[in-house]
Structures are given as C-alpha cells and as structure tokens.
Amino acid sequence: MTTTTTTTTTTTATSSAATTALNTTTGATTGATTGNAAHNATAGTAGTTGARGAGDVLILGNGPDAVRLTRALHRLGHPGPVRMLPEPVVTAIDRRRRRVRTADGGEHPYGTLALALGARPHIPDVPGLRCPEGQLRGGVRVGTPLAGPAAGRRATTTPGPVVVLGAGPDGTDAALALRRAGRQVTVVHPGAHPMSRRLDRTAGELLAGALAERGIRVHAGATAVEFTPGKLTLDDGRILEAATLLLCTGTVPHTRLAAEAGLPVGHGVLVDSRLRTADPHISALGSCAELTTTADGPAAPPAWDQAEALAARLTGADRTAPPPVVRLRDPALHLAVMGSRQALEEAPDQITLHDPARGRYARLALRRDRVAAAVVLGLPRAAAAVTQLYREARPVPAARLALLLGTPPLRPGAPDSPATVVCRCNHVTLGELREAWDRGARDVAALAEATRATTGCGSCTDEVARLCSARTAPSGGPGGARSAGRGAREGRAR
Amino acid sequence: MSPRRHLLVVGHGMTGHRLMEEVHRRDRDRRWHITAVTDESRPAYDRIALTSALAGDGPARLGLRPDPCTRVRTGVSVTAVDPRSRTATLDRGTELVWDALVLATGSRPFVPPVPGHDLPGCHVLRTYDDLRAIRAAAVPGRPGLVVGGGLLGLEAAGALRHLGMRPHVVETAPHLMPMQLDRAGGGLLAGLVGALGITPHCGTPLHAVHAGPGGRVAGVTLAGGRSLPAELVIFAAGIRPRDELAAAAALPRGERGGFLVDDRCRTRAPGIWAIGECAAVRGRTYGLVAPGYRMAETVARQLTDDAEGPPLPPLDTSARLKLLGVEVASFGDAHARTPGAVEFAHRTGGTYRKLVLAGDGRTLLGGVLVGDASAYPRLTPLLDRPLPANPEDLLAPVPG
C-alpha cells in the first residue's frame, strides 16, 4: 500500500527509566494548558500531580504511528507537552483517574491519551511454519508492511520460487514486485478472486487476468494445510515449490491494553472518524485502530493521514481523518479502491465503465452524488480525479463518462434533429411527422394515416402524441408557430 | 389490357397483410390479382397487441379496403407448392395457380419436449384462438406458470395477472429477456416485475409438467428439483419459422430454419419470395415486425416495378416496449459483442441505462434501457455515429 510508509517496528525497553523514549514539546509557554509547564517532562515527575489539561498528550507506543503523531503535533505547533511511552512497559490504563501505570510502579497522568500501539503480522495456523521454539522456519517471511522493506528484500534475494500466501493489497503488491524482479511467483488465497474483500467480481477477475498476464500463477479458493522446507501443501492436495513462503495474511492490532481498560475493541481499537474511542480523553490511530464509520474492515488506513488529523484536532482544529484509498504500488497496474465492497455494491446510484479488451474498469457507487465507494482499474487519470472527489466528499460532476475516460466533457447537443426516427417499425422520422403536421394531420390518427407512424408495434404512440401537443402549444417555438399558420392555410385549401 | 397475373400470399399475418397493402398501393393498373390464404380463423390482426386485447373483443383488425382484386381465405392451409408448375395445393385438395408466390407463413411457438408438455391446461400464445382458450381456462386466484422469460413470456405473465392469476415465470437464461437485455438490465427488470406480482425464476430450465388427480396440469418441476404449483401453463419459450413447405418444394432452408432467401427476399426458385418470420435472410431469421415490414416493401417493389430494385436495408432489431408498465428498450449491439467495445452504464433504484460504445469511447454501437426508455428515439438515429453530446445529456429524460 503506497500510502503507508514502512519502517521497522522495534520496541526498545530502556534499561532503567521506564518512560519517555522521546520527548518533544513545542511552542512557547502559553497559559493554554493547565498544570504542567510546557517543557520536557522526565521520568519521575510525571506521576506527581493530578488531572492534566487536554493539551497534555501522552502517547502509548513508540513505533511508526507514535512517531508520526509526535512529528505532526510538532509541525502544527502543539503548545502542550507531548510524551511517549513504549507499549511493553505499560501495565494498565486507569481511565477514571486518567493515568497510565507502568511496570516499574510509576504512574503517568494524561490529559489526552493517544493509543499508537501498532500491530503485529498475523501468522496463520499452518503446521510447519514455526520451529518448535516458536520462531518462523527458514524460508518463511512476513510480507506485510509491518515487517518492513527489509523483509521484502530478503525475500527477493533468496533464489527459487516464491509462494505468496494471501491476496489482499499487501499480497498482491508483493507478488507484483517479486515478479517485476524476475522471480517465479505463485499466489495462494481463499477468495474467489484477489482482493475479494474490496473488489467486486468484475474488477477482481480483471485483476486476476492482469496477474496472469504477468506470469503470476494464482490459486484462488485455496488454503495452505502444511509447510515443509521448500514445499507448501494446499487443501486440494496440490504441492507447490516454495523456496520462500511470504506471509501476507493480515495484521493483528495490539489491543490488549485498550480492552483491559474497558474500551470497545473490534479487530482493532474502535474509533470514529475523528479517531476518538468511546472515552473522550482517549484517541487511537494507526494499525491498532479500527475506524467504525467507514466500515472498511481490517485494513490499515493511511497512518500519516490519521496522524495529521489527530494532531490537528488536538491543536484545536476539528478534522476528520480522510477516508483511506487502497492503491497498488505496481507502476503499470493502476488500481485504486475506495470504501468497502458492501458500499460498492449497495449504494443507490451506480456508474460503471467496462472496457475488458483493454483491462479497464471503473465503478462509482454514489450516494447523493458523492462517492461512497469506488474501484478504478487501468484509468490513472480517473483514479486521481475520483480519489480527490472521495477524500473531499465533493459531488461528482455531471459528465461522468468524460470523468472516467479522462476526456473533456462535450457541450450539450442540438435539439432533436429531423432525422430522429420516431416510428421504427415504419421508419418515420421526426421531420416526416412535422411535414405531415404542416400539411394538416393534427392528431395521432391523422398522422398515422399520413405516415403510418404508430401502426406497427405502437410503442411510439406516446411520442407522437407528445409531438402533437408540443405543436399545438402556443409557445411551440419558431417552427411550431410558422407551421401552424401554414397548416391552417393549407387546411382550408384542402 | 394484358391478362392479370396471380399473386398468391401464403399466410396472412402482419407481414403478409403489409405486402398486400403495398402491392395494392403501387399496382395502379391492377395488374395483380392477389389471394391470401391463412390457416388462422381470422384475417390479419395486430398480433403484437394480442395480450393487451384481453379486456375487449380482440386485437385490432388490420383491414384492407374491400377490392375485387384481393381476397383473403381463412381457415385454409397450403399443403404443397410446386415451383415448376407454379401451383399450390390446399388442404381440401384444390389447386391454385400462381405467377408469383410469397411465403409469409410466420412462426410457430416452440414447446420444449418435456414430460407433460401436452397435458390439458398447457397452452401456447400465438394466435387469437390461443388467447381465447387461455382466457377461458384462467381461474382468478389460482397459480399460473409461463415457460420463457423473454418478451412474449413476460407479456403472457402480465396477461395471466390481468386475468387474476398468480403467475411465475421460468427462464433458462441467467436473466430475463436475454435477447434484448444484459445481466444488469435483466436483473433490474426482474426486481421491477417481481414488485408487480410476477415471480421470475431465472437460470433454471423446466424439467417436467405434472398432472393432478383430474388429469389436468397441477404443477411443474424445474431442473435442480424445485417444484411450483401451476394450474395453467403457457409455453412462450421461443418461436420456430414455419418452413414445412420447403422440403416438398425443394427450397433450401437456413441453418436455424426458415426459407433461405437473398437480400431481396428471393428464394432459389424464380417467382417465389419469402418474407417475415419464416424468411431466413442470408440465413438469419427475425422475430420482430419492423424487419418483416421492410421485407414486404422490398418484395412489393419487385412485383410492381418488374425490376430488381435495391436490396433490403440493414434490418433493425431494436425493440422498445412497455412491459407490465415497465419501459424496456434495446438497440444495436446491446450485448457489446463488437471486439473492443466499451460499456457505460448508470443504474439507480428503478432505472438502468447502458450505452455500448466503440473503442474510441464515442461511437455509439448499441444500448439497453430499463425503467426509463425516453432516450430511445434520441439515441437510435445516432447508431454507428459519434455521440454529439455527453451521454448523460442524451440519456436525461426530456421534459414534456
């Protein structure tokens, strides 16, 4: 996923002081925050006083999410103190007294608590993946961003065929990258098509086709049942050669502390679009958090977006985290996915462009003219435009085909031309009907007699009737007035 | 004055009637003496309006001004045609001599040969007599079944509902109206039709028809095992061209039946033409009236001008109709079969509009409209031409 920067997650427990791996406070001292002077708080002093002002931010976790939030707060000039506690040293969150307890017995009060607890890769329960001691066997690597780019690099240097387990965005990205590097790649996943949690069937099948075109073998609807060095056995009995097995089977958010503190937890710590948990003084962001409003399921939203939004809110601006957009990193495969599959399939207004010959597909699921969900494949300009409309919740312009094809919209066309065929059974054009009218045929029956219109299947009868009433209306336009006059003269002459 | 020549029209449906009208209109010198022979009990009527004529006496009659040179004989069939002697034999044994023969025998309904297909209570819907039989057999409040979810099948289901029955529709294809609509359009139609009290079952062929204790139809089973109750069954599962005369007359047939004709509706035998649903123009048959009318006009021109005349124009397979109050339209390459074609669609709760464009994203190749077909007359003249405006503007309903 291009929107998450990957850095290694390392937790370091400092030897003595169990607090603050990083302290930053920014801005001049202001009277804005109560209590604490806006300077570095160090170990020991933190536990002495009682309630803290909201601007007194304590971040739990010191991984990439925590670092991003800290930097964002710094950038926005957050006036209050900002402290960070690595997650392993924390034993409990005391919400009532708004303080965090650590293993050394210390207590750290907070005004605002930001949970940046991170997540760990999910290791599936497949026999043979782990050594008896618990670590992953040789040849088995974790391929999600949490494992960092180093894992990807290690995977690409070990020679031999690679099997990627999982075809979500991470697995798909990894497969494409490995194939670009010239490796033999096979993807194994349980869904009907890759990224089946987000893509509809049409997009999924196009994506599967794109993978196949690049020589990536895909086993859909399959699960792994056993791994032995160099070989992966599937549930259908197939045995795949796997010098490297890359696990892209999702993440497990670190939610224990939140759950034990009584905060609602789903797959991750549940937060709204402002990243607030059920507790008004506690927020959560990054891979430990699960946004309830977008119902996106267990996918990691772009962390830098969240850090920005949370930091903005904590410094006084009210911002929601913009909804995530999932993109593949492959330079030639342009795929952008917004919203859940459910929203994609259930939103009331559906616009689709399907160009299978060129592998292009776009589906916009709109609600009140705004993008509720979308899939854009093979249309990079459209992807950019739709992404912007989605993130900014702006209405989609009226010229949708032009938007999707990336062409300029046409100016509205001319009014009905005389060549318009009104009665297809008898091939009677609008021009012929107008002429017949001019010559005195003033109702449907007379027009039928004169031109045969409506005497075939009859489905143009309404159309012809509308023509009559349009012509008899006083403001029928220049043509109408003229022909009425002429017709009246001719009518009498007849 | 040169002796009059005899034109024999075999069949007097909408297309046969149009032919007679056209010849009559062009033949000012009355060189042709025209006789039409039909095995139906009535002369030509508006067959398309058949189902909507349930309430009244019957569908509108397509009348001809009475004329000594034209004659329609009903309740009579032609059993054989001899191109060499230019004679036709009637079922009573009478022989008619002709100078020109136009076959306009139409189609017969296809009935799937499943067990029980001919039990009492099973009907087809093609002629006015069929309609009267169905009307007599319908019992309000009782379950009915239509086999076939195409145009005719859905109209038949509507007729049963009008007669107070509760109809189900069984269709082999994955969705309704597979000839005209795509999957999304067919799906929307199924929803709209379902809301009107007609239950569609798609993707399921009929397996068997079962009798009740009285020997009449009581129910059906579908492939896959499901059973449905039915005390009246209408087969509307397709039509087959009536080309029975081909064999004896040594006239070649199209691959899927029909009298094989060229692009001027001429069969291999001189003096014999075929028009309408029974004609296989360059091997292809058409089940809509507009192509039939173009064929009738082409033959009439040849008969009255004594010249070859221009060939048939490209035949229009587009359709626009109101099915149970739901507007449906389909035109051009509705199924995007042209290589490189692009589909652009907009679906709301109650409408589905799809345009098929060429690879350039501009040239209109076809379309499907369900729920709102008001754009149809604006779009059809644009076929095979680049769109002059954004599709959204062309598809938008025009006020008034």
Short mmCIF file of C-alpha atoms in Angstrom, two decimals, chain A residues 138-141 155 158-163 183-184 227-232 240-246:
data_model
loop_
_atom_site.label_atom_id
_atom_site.label_comp_id
_atom_site.label_asym_id
_atom_site.label_seq_id
_atom_site.Cartn_x
_atom_site.Cartn_y
_atom_site.Cartn_z
CA GLY A 138 13.79 -20.74 7.41
CA GLY A 139 12.25 -19.68 4.12
CA VAL A 140 9.14 -18.24 5.79
CA ARG A 141 8.94 -14.48 5.77
CA ALA A 155 12.64 -12.49 0.08
CA THR A 158 16.88 -15.88 -1.68
CA PRO A 159 16.72 -17.75 -5.01
CA GLY A 160 13.94 -20.10 -6.05
CA PRO A 161 10.21 -19.93 -6.49
CA VAL A 162 8.19 -17.73 -4.14
CA VAL A 163 4.73 -18.56 -2.87
CA ARG A 183 11.09 -14.25 -9.68
CA GLN A 184 8.72 -17.15 -10.23
CA PHE A 227 4.62 -26.28 5.08
CA THR A 228 7.84 -28.24 4.94
CA PRO A 229 11.09 -26.63 3.86
CA GLY A 230 10.75 -25.84 0.18
CA LYS A 231 7.18 -27.11 -0.18
CA LEU A 232 3.70 -25.86 0.58
CA LEU A 240 3.81 -26.04 -4.55
CA GLU A 241 7.54 -25.48 -4.68
CA ALA A 242 8.32 -22.70 -2.25
CA ALA A 243 11.91 -21.70 -1.65
CA THR A 244 10.38 -18.71 0.05
CA LEU A 245 6.93 -18.53 1.60
CA LEU A 246 5.83 -14.94 2.00
#
